[in-house]
Amino acid sequence: MGDKLMSLRNIGASIGAIAVALSAPVQAQDATVAEDTAAAGGGEIIVSGFRGSLASARDRKKDSEQIIDVVTAEDIGQFPDENVAESLSRVTGIQIDRSAGAFGEGAFISIRGLGPDATRTFVNGRAVLSTLFSDRSVDFRDLPADFVQALEVMKTPAASTIDGSLGGVVNVVTRKPLDGGGGLKGGVTVQGGYAELLDEVDPFVAAIISDSWADNTIGFTLSAQYQQRDNRQDSFDVIGYDCVRETNFTQAIANNCSAADAAYVPRGERYLLEIAPSERIGIGGTFQWEITPELELTVDGLWNQRKESTDQIALIALTNRSAINLSSVEFGANNTALGFTQATTNYRVFDLFTARTAETFSGGINLRYKAERFMIDADFGYSSSDVRGDFDQGIVDNTSLLGARSLDISNGVPANLNFGPFSNNPTSLTGWFPFQVRRSKTSNQQEDKQYRVGATIALDDNWDNTFEFGMRYSDASFFAGVFGARARSNFFQIPAAQRVPFANPGNFLTTIGDAFGVTNYGTQLPGNQVGNFILPIIPAMQQAFLPANFAFLPSALDTATIDEDTLAGYAQFNFKGDRFSGNIGVRVVETDLRSAGEVIIRTAPGADLFSGQGVTIEPVSIERSYTDVLPSANFTYQLIPDELLVRVAASRSLFRPEPDELTVRGTLNLVQLQLTTGNPNLDPFRATNFDASIEYYFASEGLLSFAFFYKDIESFISGLQPTGATFITEDGDEVTVVGRVNGEGGKLHGFEVGVQMSFTDILPQPFGGLGFVANYTFIDDNTENVRNASTGEAVGLTGVSRHSYNLIGFYEKGPFSGRLAYNWRSSFLQPDRLSGNLNLFTDDFGTLDGRMALQVMDSLELYVEAKNITNAKIRGFAEDPGRISELFNFGRRYFFGAQFTF
């Protein structure tokens, strides 16, 4: 097997042997992330108020030579939202993810139909690293909003734009001390946040100060932020749908779920409670020194730490472990069993505790020299992400409480989920026995050293026509590892011989009420109210079933190293006439990749994965290189000067595979019964892009825009595909080994329309303070990488909603301001999630937020905000909207605070 590791099938089969053994016992200038730019701002007019923020963003959009959108701060320390992602959600063409793991808070963004992983994010032109190893997406909760001066969304690249993005680029511009004439200024925000589900208030405080001296040639900006945010989320989900015979639910149908007599039956159902306290600290600083009128030095950095812990407590009915009364079955869409009764049922309960500390840093040194007709810009950037976690899990089963139960999810929500005797006697200790215990630590470390130098030559005195060129080198590394309490595993499935009821259950089991003081478990969702119940005491199970010596040794299943070096050079010509302007250029980039890890190449009969006896493990290292030529062109023509603009753009772009997709390793999921492998030989996404827009600028703040986009993508990296390798666990469950390959390409196209308007000069007072912002985005694609298991039809790209829109109404008059914002997106395919062999989707979802503020004095504002006013819940389904897969309730949140500026 060792000589076939280069193929995905054999990588999957090799890693599958592990599980077999386991089962045996801009810096921004002109609104681009350009490499010849030293600083943003400079002479910028500071505006205040939401309407002023819209006007400032509109002007930046108009002055750009690319198709962009901008969100600006209302004033120093006064960004429009507490969360950067939620501000970006108002931008035309952007969709945000408020998924279960974010507890309803905006976390990740997609630009024009390509997911969060296809978007590159920069702070002052320097790359920000993900806190995940599974992809390159940036969690915008880790970017403190109070530090931000502007968000720039580049939808079309120029040659000087840093490569690696398929959907678009987000550049976060932090405030600089010499902006707006410098001088002493600052702000303090104090806020309390109330979460309905937790019935408690969380604190938030942020401060920023900026000053300059020596005739505004030297300055500094310092900022700090602290936030405590405790979360609770109640959810229900179906743990997979099995494809079986309609007349015999115990007879599985393999690879033919579109057969006439096929039926889908829930494998199991569960209620899940998550309690997740978190703490965030952010510190930022910038030093600027205008050494001479021609030479300027800037040093800046942004550090953020997020600590969070999560208790996931689940009560599971193992439907597939007992017979279903066939005469009671109610069939729904696509012959899915959505209602039935069982005479007996096995139950499983688990408590999973995770603690996670994530630290991110982005900063560097910039030196810019500008003479009469020449400018040179040199920059060193350093970015890092260090995430460390603890995982502790205990699972117990019960085969004694075997009363009758019923299920009814025919209306798309759990209308009835009767857990039988569990409801009648939820605190009984009878019949519980151990199943699995886990004790592990995780580490995800990423680092990126970035060196760039660029030069610009002015071809005229006004710098309207310029030629620029430069180079950028990035030395990036990614490491992920799991260190388990056993030598080669991060969990321990207790041998069948030891799975006997606890002799002293009180030493190993408790109730959720005793452990967490929560006795209303499940009451926030429709269906059965399960209340208080039994859960395992994890430390006691660890002591009883794991070795006394908790030496955290690396697990071959989950340890990987990726080194990625890129070297890019570019040349670009910029031109500007009376009405016609733009840029044209080319970027050439070489990527060198090395993927290293450990693979089990064989196991002897009776091998012990934990001790390593009888297991042959070899290190594997795979290297490859590829070069891409990326031309680009952006043109703008003013049909009516400063009022009606037409833009067209064409470009080539690439997006490199995720680190986790390139690894030589595998991750085992015993809930979904899958082992996921990596593939170091994946090619990147490559695309040819065409864009066009028409923009009408009217009045002082009005904007009406329409944009069309088209992407011809040569090759997608497929969703998880079976490699052909399978194995059977000790409990008789079949585990499928899945991985990724380069699939077919596809075409993505769509359009976006947006309008913003203020009625200041139209309506009589006091209605002149009214205004609105509205936008709509349509996206379509013909990709065929993922298909519906029942019908065989293509289901599109992951993370893409076909329709999305934003509606914002605002009022500003005198000391009062207020706004309501509704954000909606249609259903979308979830990345890399399956329910049995069915793809999972998130259903249509919309949320309503509001804010009211009162300017008590020139320097003091009091405000209240409400998030998710309608108490919307996130619902998922398995390929058919009538086939529920999950339902999440994260509740409403309210914020009240004060902002003081000087």
Short mmCIF file of C-alpha atoms in Angstrom, two decimals, residues 633-869:
data_model
loop_
_atom_site.label_atom_id
_atom_site.label_comp_id
_atom_site.label_asym_id
_atom_site.label_seq_id
_atom_site.Cartn_x
_atom_site.Cartn_y
_atom_site.Cartn_z
CA ALA A 633 -8.12 45.13 -16.90
CA ASN A 634 -10.53 47.69 -15.38
CA PHE A 635 -12.14 50.49 -17.41
CA THR A 636 -14.45 53.32 -16.34
CA TYR A 637 -16.29 55.73 -18.64
CA GLN A 638 -18.28 58.71 -17.32
CA LEU A 639 -21.39 59.05 -19.47
CA ILE A 640 -22.28 62.10 -17.40
CA PRO A 641 -19.26 63.46 -15.52
CA ASP A 642 -19.42 62.64 -11.79
CA GLU A 643 -22.98 61.37 -12.16
CA LEU A 644 -23.39 58.41 -14.51
CA LEU A 645 -20.51 55.90 -14.74
CA VAL A 646 -20.08 52.67 -16.67
CA ARG A 647 -17.43 50.15 -15.65
CA VAL A 648 -16.21 46.96 -17.30
CA ALA A 649 -13.54 44.55 -16.07
CA ALA A 650 -11.91 41.27 -17.07
CA SER A 651 -9.43 39.19 -15.12
CA ARG A 652 -7.96 35.80 -14.32
CA SER A 653 -7.86 34.64 -10.70
CA LEU A 654 -6.99 31.63 -8.61
CA PHE A 655 -7.82 30.26 -5.22
CA ARG A 656 -5.58 27.70 -3.56
CA PRO A 657 -7.04 24.65 -1.79
CA GLU A 658 -7.66 24.77 1.95
CA PRO A 659 -4.82 23.55 4.19
CA ASP A 660 -6.97 20.69 5.46
CA GLU A 661 -7.70 19.57 1.90
CA LEU A 662 -3.98 19.23 1.20
CA THR A 663 -3.02 17.15 4.20
CA VAL A 664 -1.78 13.60 4.47
CA ARG A 665 -4.09 12.64 7.30
CA GLY A 666 -7.62 11.56 8.11
CA THR A 667 -10.32 12.62 10.57
CA LEU A 668 -12.76 10.05 11.93
CA ASN A 669 -16.36 11.00 12.73
CA LEU A 670 -18.19 8.20 14.51
CA VAL A 671 -21.46 10.15 14.57
CA GLN A 672 -21.63 10.55 10.78
CA LEU A 673 -19.69 7.27 10.28
CA GLN A 674 -17.13 8.87 7.98
CA LEU A 675 -13.36 9.04 7.76
CA THR A 676 -12.27 12.15 5.85
CA THR A 677 -8.89 12.24 4.11
CA GLY A 678 -6.80 14.93 2.45
CA ASN A 679 -5.24 15.03 -1.02
CA PRO A 680 -1.96 16.95 -1.50
CA ASN A 681 -2.25 16.77 -5.30
CA LEU A 682 -5.30 18.99 -5.61
CA ASP A 683 -5.08 21.78 -8.17
CA PRO A 684 -6.31 25.27 -7.24
CA PHE A 685 -9.50 26.86 -8.49
CA ARG A 686 -8.78 28.94 -11.59
CA ALA A 687 -11.32 31.30 -13.12
CA THR A 688 -11.83 33.79 -15.92
CA ASN A 689 -13.98 36.71 -14.74
CA PHE A 690 -16.04 39.36 -16.53
CA ASP A 691 -17.77 42.21 -14.71
CA ALA A 692 -19.77 45.26 -15.69
CA SER A 693 -21.64 47.93 -13.75
CA ILE A 694 -23.56 51.14 -14.28
CA GLU A 695 -23.68 53.60 -11.38
CA TYR A 696 -25.78 56.73 -11.04
CA TYR A 697 -24.77 59.23 -8.36
CA PHE A 698 -27.41 61.84 -7.53
CA ALA A 699 -28.00 64.48 -4.87
CA SER A 700 -25.45 64.55 -2.07
CA GLU A 701 -25.89 60.98 -0.84
CA GLY A 702 -27.92 59.15 -3.49
CA LEU A 703 -26.70 56.11 -5.42
CA LEU A 704 -28.38 53.70 -7.83
CA SER A 705 -26.21 50.88 -9.16
CA PHE A 706 -26.55 47.73 -11.24
CA ALA A 707 -23.73 45.21 -11.71
CA PHE A 708 -23.43 41.98 -13.68
CA PHE A 709 -20.76 39.34 -13.01
CA TYR A 710 -19.71 36.14 -14.76
CA LYS A 711 -17.11 33.59 -13.67
CA ASP A 712 -15.93 30.67 -15.78
CA ILE A 713 -14.26 28.34 -13.28
CA GLU A 714 -12.07 25.65 -14.80
CA SER A 715 -12.09 23.11 -12.00
CA PHE A 716 -13.81 22.90 -8.66
CA ILE A 717 -12.54 20.91 -5.74
CA SER A 718 -15.37 18.49 -5.19
CA GLY A 719 -17.32 17.96 -2.03
CA LEU A 720 -16.55 14.84 -0.06
CA GLN A 721 -16.55 11.83 -2.37
CA PRO A 722 -16.28 8.13 -1.42
CA THR A 723 -12.79 6.77 -2.06
CA GLY A 724 -14.02 3.19 -2.21
CA ALA A 725 -12.57 2.23 1.16
CA THR A 726 -14.87 1.19 4.04
CA PHE A 727 -14.53 -0.63 7.34
CA ILE A 728 -16.76 -2.03 10.09
CA THR A 729 -16.52 -0.82 13.68
CA GLU A 730 -16.75 -3.09 16.69
CA ASP A 731 -20.42 -2.11 17.01
CA GLY A 732 -21.16 -3.26 13.47
CA ASP A 733 -21.42 0.21 11.91
CA GLU A 734 -19.94 0.69 8.45
CA VAL A 735 -17.63 3.68 8.12
CA THR A 736 -17.11 5.20 4.67
CA VAL A 737 -13.78 6.76 3.75
CA VAL A 738 -14.31 10.01 1.83
CA GLY A 739 -11.99 12.59 0.32
CA ARG A 740 -11.66 15.26 -2.35
CA VAL A 741 -10.68 15.34 -5.99
CA ASN A 742 -10.63 18.01 -8.68
CA GLY A 743 -14.03 17.87 -10.29
CA GLU A 744 -15.56 19.49 -13.31
CA GLY A 745 -15.60 23.21 -13.80
CA GLY A 746 -18.63 25.40 -14.10
CA LYS A 747 -19.96 28.83 -14.77
CA LEU A 748 -21.35 31.22 -12.20
CA HIS A 749 -23.20 34.39 -13.07
CA GLY A 750 -25.53 36.86 -11.49
CA PHE A 751 -26.42 40.45 -10.96
CA GLU A 752 -26.80 42.87 -8.09
CA VAL A 753 -28.80 46.06 -7.79
CA GLY A 754 -28.56 48.60 -5.02
CA VAL A 755 -30.02 51.97 -4.08
CA GLN A 756 -29.39 54.39 -1.24
CA MET A 757 -31.25 57.64 -0.79
CA SER A 758 -31.82 60.39 1.72
CA PHE A 759 -34.95 62.56 1.69
CA THR A 760 -33.20 65.58 3.23
CA ASP A 761 -33.76 67.79 0.19
CA ILE A 762 -37.09 66.25 -0.85
CA LEU A 763 -39.52 65.96 2.07
CA PRO A 764 -40.62 68.75 4.41
CA GLN A 765 -39.43 68.76 7.99
CA PRO A 766 -39.36 66.74 10.15
CA PHE A 767 -39.54 63.99 7.49
CA GLY A 768 -36.34 65.17 5.84
CA GLY A 769 -34.38 62.95 8.20
CA LEU A 770 -35.69 59.80 6.53
CA GLY A 771 -33.64 57.63 4.20
CA PHE A 772 -33.22 54.05 3.07
CA VAL A 773 -30.73 51.55 1.68
CA ALA A 774 -31.87 48.53 -0.34
CA ASN A 775 -30.06 45.93 -2.41
CA TYR A 776 -30.75 42.60 -4.06
CA THR A 777 -28.42 39.92 -5.43
CA PHE A 778 -29.22 37.04 -7.76
CA ILE A 779 -26.72 34.20 -8.30
CA ASP A 780 -26.94 31.17 -10.55
CA ASP A 781 -24.45 28.46 -11.51
CA ASN A 782 -24.33 25.34 -13.63
CA THR A 783 -21.80 23.40 -11.56
CA GLU A 784 -22.37 19.67 -11.21
CA ASN A 785 -19.88 18.68 -8.51
CA VAL A 786 -22.57 17.96 -5.90
CA ARG A 787 -25.77 16.07 -6.75
CA ASN A 788 -29.05 15.24 -5.05
CA ALA A 789 -28.85 11.64 -3.86
CA SER A 790 -32.51 10.98 -4.70
CA THR A 791 -32.91 12.71 -8.06
CA GLY A 792 -29.34 12.94 -9.33
CA GLU A 793 -29.80 16.64 -10.08
CA ALA A 794 -26.96 19.10 -9.47
CA VAL A 795 -27.49 21.18 -6.32
CA GLY A 796 -25.01 24.00 -6.93
CA LEU A 797 -22.14 25.51 -5.00
CA THR A 798 -21.74 25.36 -1.25
CA GLY A 799 -22.66 28.46 0.70
CA VAL A 800 -24.46 30.12 -2.23
CA SER A 801 -27.95 31.56 -1.84
CA ARG A 802 -29.71 32.13 -5.15
CA HIS A 803 -31.48 35.19 -3.76
CA SER A 804 -30.52 37.64 -1.03
CA TYR A 805 -31.50 41.18 -0.12
CA ASN A 806 -31.10 43.90 2.50
CA LEU A 807 -33.62 46.56 3.49
CA ILE A 808 -32.54 49.39 5.77
CA GLY A 809 -34.63 52.34 6.82
CA PHE A 810 -33.09 55.15 8.85
CA TYR A 811 -34.03 58.47 10.39
CA GLU A 812 -31.63 61.18 11.58
CA LYS A 813 -32.87 64.53 12.79
CA GLY A 814 -31.43 66.68 15.51
CA PRO A 815 -30.24 64.61 18.46
CA PHE A 816 -32.23 61.50 17.50
CA SER A 817 -31.26 58.73 15.08
CA GLY A 818 -32.63 55.28 14.45
CA ARG A 819 -32.59 52.50 11.89
CA LEU A 820 -34.12 49.12 11.17
CA ALA A 821 -32.28 46.58 9.03
CA TYR A 822 -33.66 43.35 7.60
CA ASN A 823 -31.22 40.87 6.06
CA TRP A 824 -32.53 37.82 4.16
CA ARG A 825 -31.03 35.03 2.11
CA SER A 826 -32.53 31.96 0.45
CA SER A 827 -31.49 28.39 1.20
CA PHE A 828 -27.94 27.24 0.50
CA LEU A 829 -25.87 24.06 0.47
CA GLN A 830 -23.80 23.54 3.59
CA PRO A 831 -20.13 22.74 2.97
CA ASP A 832 -18.95 19.20 3.65
CA ARG A 833 -21.96 18.06 5.66
CA LEU A 834 -23.95 14.94 4.92
CA SER A 835 -26.92 13.24 6.56
CA GLY A 836 -26.33 9.65 5.58
CA ASN A 837 -25.70 10.17 1.86
CA LEU A 838 -27.91 13.29 1.70
CA ASN A 839 -26.49 16.78 1.35
CA LEU A 840 -27.50 19.25 4.05
CA PHE A 841 -28.92 22.70 3.32
CA THR A 842 -29.68 25.72 5.46
CA ASP A 843 -33.23 26.95 4.85
CA ASP A 844 -34.30 30.49 3.96
CA PHE A 845 -33.38 32.80 6.80
CA GLY A 846 -34.00 36.45 7.61
CA THR A 847 -33.25 38.54 10.65
CA LEU A 848 -34.39 41.99 11.78
CA ASP A 849 -32.10 44.28 13.76
CA GLY A 850 -32.68 47.79 15.10
CA ARG A 851 -30.86 50.71 16.71
CA MET A 852 -31.94 53.97 18.36
CA ALA A 853 -29.58 56.66 19.62
CA LEU A 854 -29.89 60.02 21.36
CA GLN A 855 -27.14 62.63 21.24
CA VAL A 856 -27.29 63.97 24.79
CA MET A 857 -24.49 66.45 24.13
CA ASP A 858 -21.94 67.00 21.37
CA SER A 859 -19.61 64.38 22.79
CA LEU A 860 -22.03 61.88 24.37
CA GLU A 861 -24.45 59.49 22.69
CA LEU A 862 -26.75 56.99 24.38
CA TYR A 863 -28.07 54.06 22.35
CA VAL A 864 -30.02 50.81 22.45
CA GLU A 865 -29.85 47.99 19.92
CA ALA A 866 -31.82 44.81 19.33
CA LYS A 867 -30.65 41.79 17.36
CA ASN A 868 -32.93 39.14 15.87
CA ILE A 869 -36.05 41.03 16.89
#
